[in-house]
């Protein structure tokens, strides 16, 4: 499918360009979607850049990582492109999507919904895995999509881990800070709320978007996963993140720390400061 995408803005950024684009998304039910792309400084006209997709957390959007993440300078130095999608469809008009900060708008959870009223628009999984790469190709942005990896924060960390584990043929690696790693667990209220709201079969269906469940059945022995979380993170203390469950499942599946590396960072909270 060919997309009529439009560049909305462009800013010089650490020698390269940070561009914002918009297009009418068929996957999101015909709604307008925005995303940002950081393109490093070009040394020649033939450069294709490896690409990192950054998935943001609850209440965030396509600008959050670009403005607050602090990693564009590092990407520029390593000559890595960055893609920043939104966290949900916008303006779907679905009843209840704006009732709470942790469900609906700004909280798409990087899934394809099956509940009828959400299923037309809430398909952020396909939007990121399939649609945005097609739009990038249509625009002619010089990215080497065969060298794609994915990372994210909080809900976006959940998205990065699950998109990677479900698409090992598309992404070379995944990393996450303070991710929701076991959203189908009863202790994770964010996950319970999202899965019961978006899926016809509730939490059971949601297990196919749960990193702890997916690592148990990963069909590759060559994983490249890095997770960091802070022990001062209140959401960690409340049981929303559950990294210990993810580690236990990974070790039970035979993945040691060289393949699935989960690190606790003393004193850090749920922010972008690590």
PDB file of C-alpha atoms in Angstrom:
ATOM      1  CA  UNK A   1       0.000   0.000   0.000  1.00  0.00           C
ATOM      2  CA  UNK A   2       1.209   3.506  -0.849  1.00  0.00           C
ATOM      3  CA  UNK A   3       0.702   6.246   1.718  1.00  0.00           C
ATOM      4  CA  UNK A   4       0.337   9.979   1.106  1.00  0.00           C
ATOM      5  CA  UNK A   5       2.523  11.116   3.987  1.00  0.00           C
ATOM      6  CA  UNK A   6       3.398  14.740   4.625  1.00  0.00           C
ATOM      7  CA  UNK A   7       6.333  16.331   6.434  1.00  0.00           C
ATOM      8  CA  UNK A   8       4.995  18.630   9.148  1.00  0.00           C
ATOM      9  CA  UNK A   9       8.202  20.087  10.568  1.00  0.00           C
ATOM     10  CA  UNK A  10      11.989  19.769  10.497  1.00  0.00           C
ATOM     11  CA  UNK A  11      14.632  20.833  13.007  1.00  0.00           C
ATOM     12  CA  UNK A  12      18.384  20.553  12.787  1.00  0.00           C
ATOM     13  CA  UNK A  13      19.414  18.264  15.624  1.00  0.00           C
ATOM     14  CA  UNK A  14      22.961  17.242  16.607  1.00  0.00           C
ATOM     15  CA  UNK A  15      24.122  17.632  13.023  1.00  0.00           C
ATOM     16  CA  UNK A  16      21.199  15.686  11.583  1.00  0.00           C
ATOM     17  CA  UNK A  17      17.493  16.368  11.171  1.00  0.00           C
ATOM     18  CA  UNK A  18      14.513  15.661  13.402  1.00  0.00           C
ATOM     19  CA  UNK A  19      11.479  15.497  11.107  1.00  0.00           C
ATOM     20  CA  UNK A  20       7.817  15.087  11.963  1.00  0.00           C
ATOM     21  CA  UNK A  21       5.440  13.388   9.531  1.00  0.00           C
ATOM     22  CA  UNK A  22       1.699  12.793   9.372  1.00  0.00           C
ATOM     23  CA  UNK A  23      -0.434  10.452   7.284  1.00  0.00           C
ATOM     24  CA  UNK A  24      -3.889   8.919   7.183  1.00  0.00           C
ATOM     25  CA  UNK A  25      -3.543   5.550   8.871  1.00  0.00           C
ATOM     26  CA  UNK A  26      -5.604   2.701   7.478  1.00  0.00           C
ATOM     27  CA  UNK A  27      -4.575   0.492  10.409  1.00  0.00           C
ATOM     28  CA  UNK A  28      -5.893   3.093  12.870  1.00  0.00           C
ATOM     29  CA  UNK A  29      -9.253   3.306  11.138  1.00  0.00           C
ATOM     30  CA  UNK A  30      -8.494   6.247   8.857  1.00  0.00           C
ATOM     31  CA  UNK A  31      -7.286   8.553  11.647  1.00  0.00           C
ATOM     32  CA  UNK A  32      -4.382  10.925  11.158  1.00  0.00           C
ATOM     33  CA  UNK A  33      -1.179   9.591  12.687  1.00  0.00           C
ATOM     34  CA  UNK A  34       2.045  11.412  13.531  1.00  0.00           C
ATOM     35  CA  UNK A  35       5.580  10.154  14.040  1.00  0.00           C
ATOM     36  CA  UNK A  36       9.067  11.640  14.314  1.00  0.00           C
ATOM     37  CA  UNK A  37      12.263  10.467  12.641  1.00  0.00           C
ATOM     38  CA  UNK A  38      15.793  11.488  13.565  1.00  0.00           C
ATOM     39  CA  UNK A  39      18.155  11.152  10.585  1.00  0.00           C
ATOM     40  CA  UNK A  40      21.891  11.513  11.349  1.00  0.00           C
ATOM     41  CA  UNK A  41      24.111  13.875   9.424  1.00  0.00           C
ATOM     42  CA  UNK A  42      24.738  12.499   5.952  1.00  0.00           C
ATOM     43  CA  UNK A  43      28.323  11.857   4.885  1.00  0.00           C
ATOM     44  CA  UNK A  44      27.218  10.931   1.374  1.00  0.00           C
ATOM     45  CA  UNK A  45      24.003  10.467  -0.590  1.00  0.00           C
ATOM     46  CA  UNK A  46      24.101   6.678  -0.372  1.00  0.00           C
ATOM     47  CA  UNK A  47      24.069   6.164   3.395  1.00  0.00           C
ATOM     48  CA  UNK A  48      21.386   3.905   4.839  1.00  0.00           C
ATOM     49  CA  UNK A  49      21.164   4.162   8.596  1.00  0.00           C
ATOM     50  CA  UNK A  50      20.364   1.383  11.047  1.00  0.00           C
ATOM     51  CA  UNK A  51      17.208   2.295  12.933  1.00  0.00           C
ATOM     52  CA  UNK A  52      15.966   2.191  16.503  1.00  0.00           C
ATOM     53  CA  UNK A  53      12.232   2.452  17.169  1.00  0.00           C
ATOM     54  CA  UNK A  54      11.425   4.162  20.467  1.00  0.00           C
ATOM     55  CA  UNK A  55       8.102   3.392  22.163  1.00  0.00           C
ATOM     56  CA  UNK A  56       6.941   5.836  24.835  1.00  0.00           C
ATOM     57  CA  UNK A  57       4.896   5.214  27.962  1.00  0.00           C
ATOM     58  CA  UNK A  58       1.458   6.007  29.341  1.00  0.00           C
ATOM     59  CA  UNK A  59       0.094   9.523  28.595  1.00  0.00           C
ATOM     60  CA  UNK A  60       2.990  10.194  26.183  1.00  0.00           C
ATOM     61  CA  UNK A  61       3.107  10.780  22.425  1.00  0.00           C
ATOM     62  CA  UNK A  62       5.513  10.846  19.485  1.00  0.00           C
ATOM     63  CA  UNK A  63       7.315  13.891  20.892  1.00  0.00           C
ATOM     64  CA  UNK A  64       8.049  12.597  24.389  1.00  0.00           C
ATOM     65  CA  UNK A  65      11.159  10.550  23.655  1.00  0.00           C
ATOM     66  CA  UNK A  66      12.553  13.080  21.203  1.00  0.00           C
ATOM     67  CA  UNK A  67      12.161  15.938  23.684  1.00  0.00           C
ATOM     68  CA  UNK A  68      12.835  14.221  27.021  1.00  0.00           C
ATOM     69  CA  UNK A  69      14.773  11.038  26.320  1.00  0.00           C
ATOM     70  CA  UNK A  70      18.217  12.584  25.972  1.00  0.00           C
ATOM     71  CA  UNK A  71      19.506   9.909  23.598  1.00  0.00           C
ATOM     72  CA  UNK A  72      19.459  11.684  20.214  1.00  0.00           C
ATOM     73  CA  UNK A  73      23.013  12.954  20.817  1.00  0.00           C
ATOM     74  CA  UNK A  74      24.180   9.366  21.301  1.00  0.00           C
ATOM     75  CA  UNK A  75      22.314   8.163  18.213  1.00  0.00           C
ATOM     76  CA  UNK A  76      23.918  10.954  16.187  1.00  0.00           C
ATOM     77  CA  UNK A  77      27.386   9.947  17.385  1.00  0.00           C
ATOM     78  CA  UNK A  78      26.755   6.317  16.409  1.00  0.00           C
ATOM     79  CA  UNK A  79      24.998   7.308  13.158  1.00  0.00           C
ATOM     80  CA  UNK A  80      21.779   5.516  14.127  1.00  0.00           C
ATOM     81  CA  UNK A  81      18.364   6.750  13.005  1.00  0.00           C
ATOM     82  CA  UNK A  82      15.482   6.942  15.479  1.00  0.00           C
ATOM     83  CA  UNK A  83      11.757   6.533  14.881  1.00  0.00           C
ATOM     84  CA  UNK A  84       9.262   7.834  17.446  1.00  0.00           C
ATOM     85  CA  UNK A  85       5.647   6.607  16.958  1.00  0.00           C
ATOM     86  CA  UNK A  86       2.664   7.782  18.997  1.00  0.00           C
ATOM     87  CA  UNK A  87       1.304   5.711  21.906  1.00  0.00           C
ATOM     88  CA  UNK A  88      -2.299   5.382  20.703  1.00  0.00           C
ATOM     89  CA  UNK A  89      -4.715   6.517  18.022  1.00  0.00           C
ATOM     90  CA  UNK A  90      -6.012  10.061  18.501  1.00  0.00           C
ATOM     91  CA  UNK A  91      -9.586  11.225  18.106  1.00  0.00           C
ATOM     92  CA  UNK A  92     -11.211   7.841  17.625  1.00  0.00           C
ATOM     93  CA  UNK A  93     -14.295   8.965  19.513  1.00  0.00           C
ATOM     94  CA  UNK A  94     -14.723   5.619  21.247  1.00  0.00           C
ATOM     95  CA  UNK A  95     -16.815   5.774  24.391  1.00  0.00           C
ATOM     96  CA  UNK A  96     -14.580   5.573  27.457  1.00  0.00           C
ATOM     97  CA  UNK A  97     -11.258   6.205  25.726  1.00  0.00           C
ATOM     98  CA  UNK A  98     -10.678   9.474  27.582  1.00  0.00           C
ATOM     99  CA  UNK A  99     -12.083   8.475  30.969  1.00  0.00           C
ATOM    100  CA  UNK A 100      -8.724   7.501  32.535  1.00  0.00           C
ATOM    101  CA  UNK A 101      -5.058   8.310  31.982  1.00  0.00           C
ATOM    102  CA  UNK A 102      -4.019   4.651  31.865  1.00  0.00           C
ATOM    103  CA  UNK A 103      -6.487   3.377  29.261  1.00  0.00           C
ATOM    104  CA  UNK A 104      -7.514   4.622  25.826  1.00  0.00           C
ATOM    105  CA  UNK A 105      -5.956   7.809  24.481  1.00  0.00           C
ATOM    106  CA  UNK A 106      -2.233   7.825  25.251  1.00  0.00           C
ATOM    107  CA  UNK A 107      -2.441   4.236  26.470  1.00  0.00           C
ATOM    108  CA  UNK A 108      -2.735   1.992  23.412  1.00  0.00           C
ATOM    109  CA  UNK A 109      -0.496  -0.706  24.964  1.00  0.00           C
ATOM    110  CA  UNK A 110       0.966  -1.631  21.557  1.00  0.00           C
ATOM    111  CA  UNK A 111      -1.667  -4.302  20.874  1.00  0.00           C
ATOM    112  CA  UNK A 112      -4.349  -4.981  18.270  1.00  0.00           C
ATOM    113  CA  UNK A 113      -7.669  -4.763  20.089  1.00  0.00           C
ATOM    114  CA  UNK A 114     -10.421  -7.337  19.582  1.00  0.00           C
ATOM    115  CA  UNK A 115     -13.264  -5.717  21.553  1.00  0.00           C
ATOM    116  CA  UNK A 116     -15.543  -4.445  18.795  1.00  0.00           C
ATOM    117  CA  UNK A 117     -15.670  -0.761  19.745  1.00  0.00           C
ATOM    118  CA  UNK A 118     -11.865  -0.562  19.926  1.00  0.00           C
ATOM    119  CA  UNK A 119     -10.895  -2.953  17.117  1.00  0.00           C
ATOM    120  CA  UNK A 120     -11.203  -0.449  14.267  1.00  0.00           C
ATOM    121  CA  UNK A 121      -8.791   2.100  15.734  1.00  0.00           C
ATOM    122  CA  UNK A 122      -6.700   0.559  18.518  1.00  0.00           C
ATOM    123  CA  UNK A 123      -4.165  -1.381  16.468  1.00  0.00           C
ATOM    124  CA  UNK A 124      -0.859   0.132  17.528  1.00  0.00           C
ATOM    125  CA  UNK A 125       0.877  -3.224  17.144  1.00  0.00           C
ATOM    126  CA  UNK A 126       0.270  -3.372  13.384  1.00  0.00           C
ATOM    127  CA  UNK A 127       0.765   0.383  13.091  1.00  0.00           C
ATOM    128  CA  UNK A 128       4.351   0.069  14.329  1.00  0.00           C
ATOM    129  CA  UNK A 129       5.366  -3.354  13.045  1.00  0.00           C
ATOM    130  CA  UNK A 130       3.942  -2.999   9.531  1.00  0.00           C
ATOM    131  CA  UNK A 131       2.490   0.392   8.690  1.00  0.00           C
ATOM    132  CA  UNK A 132       5.145   2.903   9.754  1.00  0.00           C
ATOM    133  CA  UNK A 133       7.958   0.983   7.981  1.00  0.00           C
ATOM    134  CA  UNK A 134       5.844   1.104   4.798  1.00  0.00           C
ATOM    135  CA  UNK A 135       5.319   4.848   5.195  1.00  0.00           C
ATOM    136  CA  UNK A 136       9.057   5.347   5.721  1.00  0.00           C
ATOM    137  CA  UNK A 137       9.735   3.421   2.531  1.00  0.00           C
ATOM    138  CA  UNK A 138       7.180   5.512   0.628  1.00  0.00           C
ATOM    139  CA  UNK A 139       8.837   8.715   1.874  1.00  0.00           C
ATOM    140  CA  UNK A 140      12.255   7.509   0.772  1.00  0.00           C
ATOM    141  CA  UNK A 141      13.831   8.082   4.192  1.00  0.00           C
ATOM    142  CA  UNK A 142      17.311   6.466   4.077  1.00  0.00           C
ATOM    143  CA  UNK A 143      16.851   3.795   6.740  1.00  0.00           C
ATOM    144  CA  UNK A 144      18.206   0.266   6.586  1.00  0.00           C
ATOM    145  CA  UNK A 145      15.115  -1.597   7.739  1.00  0.00           C
ATOM    146  CA  UNK A 146      17.083  -4.865   7.752  1.00  0.00           C
ATOM    147  CA  UNK A 147      19.007  -3.392  10.697  1.00  0.00           C
ATOM    148  CA  UNK A 148      16.091  -2.471  12.962  1.00  0.00           C
ATOM    149  CA  UNK A 149      15.939  -2.706  16.737  1.00  0.00           C
ATOM    150  CA  UNK A 150      13.406  -1.467  19.260  1.00  0.00           C
ATOM    151  CA  UNK A 151      13.419   0.031  22.739  1.00  0.00           C
ATOM    152  CA  UNK A 152      11.041   1.793  25.097  1.00  0.00           C
ATOM    153  CA  UNK A 153      10.076   3.044  28.541  1.00  0.00           C
ATOM    154  CA  UNK A 154       7.344   1.750  30.889  1.00  0.00           C
ATOM    155  CA  UNK A 155       4.331   0.850  28.694  1.00  0.00           C
ATOM    156  CA  UNK A 156       6.709   1.415  25.785  1.00  0.00           C
ATOM    157  CA  UNK A 157       9.174  -1.016  27.342  1.00  0.00           C
ATOM    158  CA  UNK A 158       6.355  -3.560  27.398  1.00  0.00           C
ATOM    159  CA  UNK A 159       5.765  -2.761  23.734  1.00  0.00           C
ATOM    160  CA  UNK A 160       9.437  -3.081  22.812  1.00  0.00           C
ATOM    161  CA  UNK A 161       9.813  -6.466  24.497  1.00  0.00           C
ATOM    162  CA  UNK A 162       6.622  -7.921  23.069  1.00  0.00           C
ATOM    163  CA  UNK A 163       7.073  -6.585  19.530  1.00  0.00           C
ATOM    164  CA  UNK A 164      10.597  -7.989  19.521  1.00  0.00           C
ATOM    165  CA  UNK A 165       9.621 -11.403  20.871  1.00  0.00           C
ATOM    166  CA  UNK A 166       6.736 -11.658  18.404  1.00  0.00           C
ATOM    167  CA  UNK A 167       8.870 -10.511  15.440  1.00  0.00           C
ATOM    168  CA  UNK A 168      12.362 -11.903  15.831  1.00  0.00           C
ATOM    169  CA  UNK A 169      12.724 -11.759  12.065  1.00  0.00           C
ATOM    170  CA  UNK A 170      12.176  -7.973  12.040  1.00  0.00           C
ATOM    171  CA  UNK A 171      14.203  -6.699  15.013  1.00  0.00           C
ATOM    172  CA  UNK A 172      17.820  -7.468  15.881  1.00  0.00           C
ATOM    173  CA  UNK A 173      17.514  -6.546  19.552  1.00  0.00           C
ATOM    174  CA  UNK A 174      15.281  -4.953  22.176  1.00  0.00           C
ATOM    175  CA  UNK A 175      15.911  -2.954  25.316  1.00  0.00           C
ATOM    176  CA  UNK A 176      13.677  -1.342  27.891  1.00  0.00           C
ATOM    177  CA  UNK A 177      13.798   0.821  30.975  1.00  0.00           C
ATOM    178  CA  UNK A 178      11.207   0.277  33.707  1.00  0.00           C
ATOM    179  CA  UNK A 179       9.054  -1.924  31.431  1.00  0.00           C
ATOM    180  CA  UNK A 180       5.761  -3.580  32.315  1.00  0.00           C
ATOM    181  CA  UNK A 181       7.049  -7.130  31.867  1.00  0.00           C
ATOM    182  CA  UNK A 182       4.129  -9.281  33.067  1.00  0.00           C
ATOM    183  CA  UNK A 183       0.884  -7.380  32.358  1.00  0.00           C
ATOM    184  CA  UNK A 184      -1.354 -10.453  32.493  1.00  0.00           C
ATOM    185  CA  UNK A 185      -0.329 -11.086  36.102  1.00  0.00           C
ATOM    186  CA  UNK A 186      -3.110 -10.223  38.605  1.00  0.00           C
ATOM    187  CA  UNK A 187      -0.701  -7.938  40.498  1.00  0.00           C
ATOM    188  CA  UNK A 188      -0.249  -5.680  37.463  1.00  0.00           C
ATOM    189  CA  UNK A 189      -3.277  -3.422  37.532  1.00  0.00           C
ATOM    190  CA  UNK A 190      -2.249  -1.529  34.385  1.00  0.00           C
ATOM    191  CA  UNK A 191      -2.158  -4.758  32.421  1.00  0.00           C
ATOM    192  CA  UNK A 192      -5.367  -6.130  33.903  1.00  0.00           C
ATOM    193  CA  UNK A 193      -7.229  -2.951  32.997  1.00  0.00           C
ATOM    194  CA  UNK A 194      -5.831  -2.786  29.464  1.00  0.00           C
ATOM    195  CA  UNK A 195      -6.307  -6.445  28.598  1.00  0.00           C
ATOM    196  CA  UNK A 196      -9.829  -6.660  29.991  1.00  0.00           C
ATOM    197  CA  UNK A 197     -10.743  -3.481  28.137  1.00  0.00           C
ATOM    198  CA  UNK A 198      -9.143  -4.178  24.744  1.00  0.00           C
ATOM    199  CA  UNK A 199      -9.568  -7.947  24.320  1.00  0.00           C
ATOM    200  CA  UNK A 200     -12.765  -9.932  23.849  1.00  0.00           C
ATOM    201  CA  UNK A 201     -11.246 -12.819  25.794  1.00  0.00           C
ATOM    202  CA  UNK A 202      -9.697 -10.535  28.369  1.00  0.00           C
ATOM    203  CA  UNK A 203      -6.466 -11.336  30.160  1.00  0.00           C
ATOM    204  CA  UNK A 204      -6.156 -14.790  28.621  1.00  0.00           C
ATOM    205  CA  UNK A 205      -6.005 -13.233  25.151  1.00  0.00           C
ATOM    206  CA  UNK A 206      -3.632 -10.610  26.481  1.00  0.00           C
ATOM    207  CA  UNK A 207      -1.033 -13.244  27.312  1.00  0.00           C
ATOM    208  CA  UNK A 208      -0.002 -13.141  23.655  1.00  0.00           C
ATOM    209  CA  UNK A 209       1.172  -9.572  24.378  1.00  0.00           C
ATOM    210  CA  UNK A 210       2.935 -10.383  27.655  1.00  0.00           C
ATOM    211  CA  UNK A 211       6.751 -10.514  27.592  1.00  0.00           C
ATOM    212  CA  UNK A 212       6.907 -13.017  30.455  1.00  0.00           C
ATOM    213  CA  UNK A 213       4.585 -15.392  28.603  1.00  0.00           C
ATOM    214  CA  UNK A 214       6.317 -14.845  25.264  1.00  0.00           C
ATOM    215  CA  UNK A 215       9.832 -15.508  26.573  1.00  0.00           C
ATOM    216  CA  UNK A 216       8.676 -18.970  27.641  1.00  0.00           C
ATOM    217  CA  UNK A 217       7.946 -19.914  24.021  1.00  0.00           C
ATOM    218  CA  UNK A 218      10.572 -17.871  22.144  1.00  0.00           C
ATOM    219  CA  UNK A 219      11.485 -19.809  19.009  1.00  0.00           C
ATOM    220  CA  UNK A 220      15.087 -18.613  18.859  1.00  0.00           C
ATOM    221  CA  UNK A 221      18.143 -19.331  20.956  1.00  0.00           C
ATOM    222  CA  UNK A 222      19.786 -16.109  19.774  1.00  0.00           C
ATOM    223  CA  UNK A 223      18.026 -13.379  21.739  1.00  0.00           C
ATOM    224  CA  UNK A 224      19.424  -9.914  22.414  1.00  0.00           C
ATOM    225  CA  UNK A 225      17.452  -8.384  25.280  1.00  0.00           C
ATOM    226  CA  UNK A 226      18.458  -5.766  27.840  1.00  0.00           C
ATOM    227  CA  UNK A 227      16.180  -4.528  30.636  1.00  0.00           C
ATOM    228  CA  UNK A 228      16.914  -1.953  33.325  1.00  0.00           C
ATOM    229  CA  UNK A 229      14.696  -0.891  36.209  1.00  0.00           C
ATOM    230  CA  UNK A 230      15.231   1.219  39.309  1.00  0.00           C
ATOM    231  CA  UNK A 231      14.654  -0.077  42.813  1.00  0.00           C
ATOM    232  CA  UNK A 232      13.315   3.355  43.871  1.00  0.00           C
ATOM    233  CA  UNK A 233      10.562   3.181  41.241  1.00  0.00           C
ATOM    234  CA  UNK A 234       7.196   3.401  43.010  1.00  0.00           C
ATOM    235  CA  UNK A 235       5.508   1.505  40.188  1.00  0.00           C
ATOM    236  CA  UNK A 236       8.043  -1.300  40.672  1.00  0.00           C
ATOM    237  CA  UNK A 237       7.249  -1.323  44.387  1.00  0.00           C
ATOM    238  CA  UNK A 238       3.519  -1.452  43.607  1.00  0.00           C
ATOM    239  CA  UNK A 239       3.921  -4.566  41.452  1.00  0.00           C
ATOM    240  CA  UNK A 240       3.210  -2.959  38.091  1.00  0.00           C
ATOM    241  CA  UNK A 241       6.539  -3.945  36.477  1.00  0.00           C
ATOM    242  CA  UNK A 242       7.346  -7.436  37.865  1.00  0.00           C
ATOM    243  CA  UNK A 243      10.821  -7.865  36.338  1.00  0.00           C
ATOM    244  CA  UNK A 244      11.568 -10.808  38.640  1.00  0.00           C
ATOM    245  CA  UNK A 245       8.798 -12.784  36.920  1.00  0.00           C
ATOM    246  CA  UNK A 246      10.339 -12.038  33.530  1.00  0.00           C
ATOM    247  CA  UNK A 247      13.795 -13.119  34.708  1.00  0.00           C
ATOM    248  CA  UNK A 248      12.436 -16.345  36.182  1.00  0.00           C
ATOM    249  CA  UNK A 249      10.594 -17.201  32.957  1.00  0.00           C
ATOM    250  CA  UNK A 250      13.676 -16.439  30.862  1.00  0.00           C
ATOM    251  CA  UNK A 251      15.945 -18.614  32.998  1.00  0.00           C
ATOM    252  CA  UNK A 252      13.387 -21.446  33.024  1.00  0.00           C
ATOM    253  CA  UNK A 253      13.338 -21.238  29.212  1.00  0.00           C
ATOM    254  CA  UNK A 254      17.119 -21.594  29.113  1.00  0.00           C
ATOM    255  CA  UNK A 255      18.145 -18.010  28.421  1.00  0.00           C
ATOM    256  CA  UNK A 256      21.101 -16.906  30.512  1.00  0.00           C
ATOM    257  CA  UNK A 257      22.118 -13.297  31.212  1.00  0.00           C
ATOM    258  CA  UNK A 258      24.171 -13.044  28.023  1.00  0.00           C
ATOM    259  CA  UNK A 259      20.930 -13.398  26.053  1.00  0.00           C
ATOM    260  CA  UNK A 260      18.412 -11.827  28.452  1.00  0.00           C
ATOM    261  CA  UNK A 261      20.132  -9.310  30.708  1.00  0.00           C
ATOM    262  CA  UNK A 262      17.965  -7.704  33.405  1.00  0.00           C
ATOM    263  CA  UNK A 263      19.668  -5.161  35.662  1.00  0.00           C
ATOM    264  CA  UNK A 264      18.440  -3.413  38.804  1.00  0.00           C
ATOM    265  CA  UNK A 265      19.724   0.159  39.074  1.00  0.00           C
ATOM    266  CA  UNK A 266      19.943   1.246  42.741  1.00  0.00           C
ATOM    267  CA  UNK A 267      18.263   4.542  43.587  1.00  0.00           C
ATOM    268  CA  UNK A 268      16.625   5.193  40.219  1.00  0.00           C
ATOM    269  CA  UNK A 269      12.909   5.819  39.821  1.00  0.00           C
ATOM    270  CA  UNK A 270      10.461   5.640  36.895  1.00  0.00           C
ATOM    271  CA  UNK A 271      11.892   8.670  35.095  1.00  0.00           C
ATOM    272  CA  UNK A 272      14.234   9.120  32.143  1.00  0.00           C
ATOM    273  CA  UNK A 273      17.278   9.826  34.312  1.00  0.00           C
ATOM    274  CA  UNK A 274      19.075   6.492  34.027  1.00  0.00           C
TER     275      UNK A 274
END
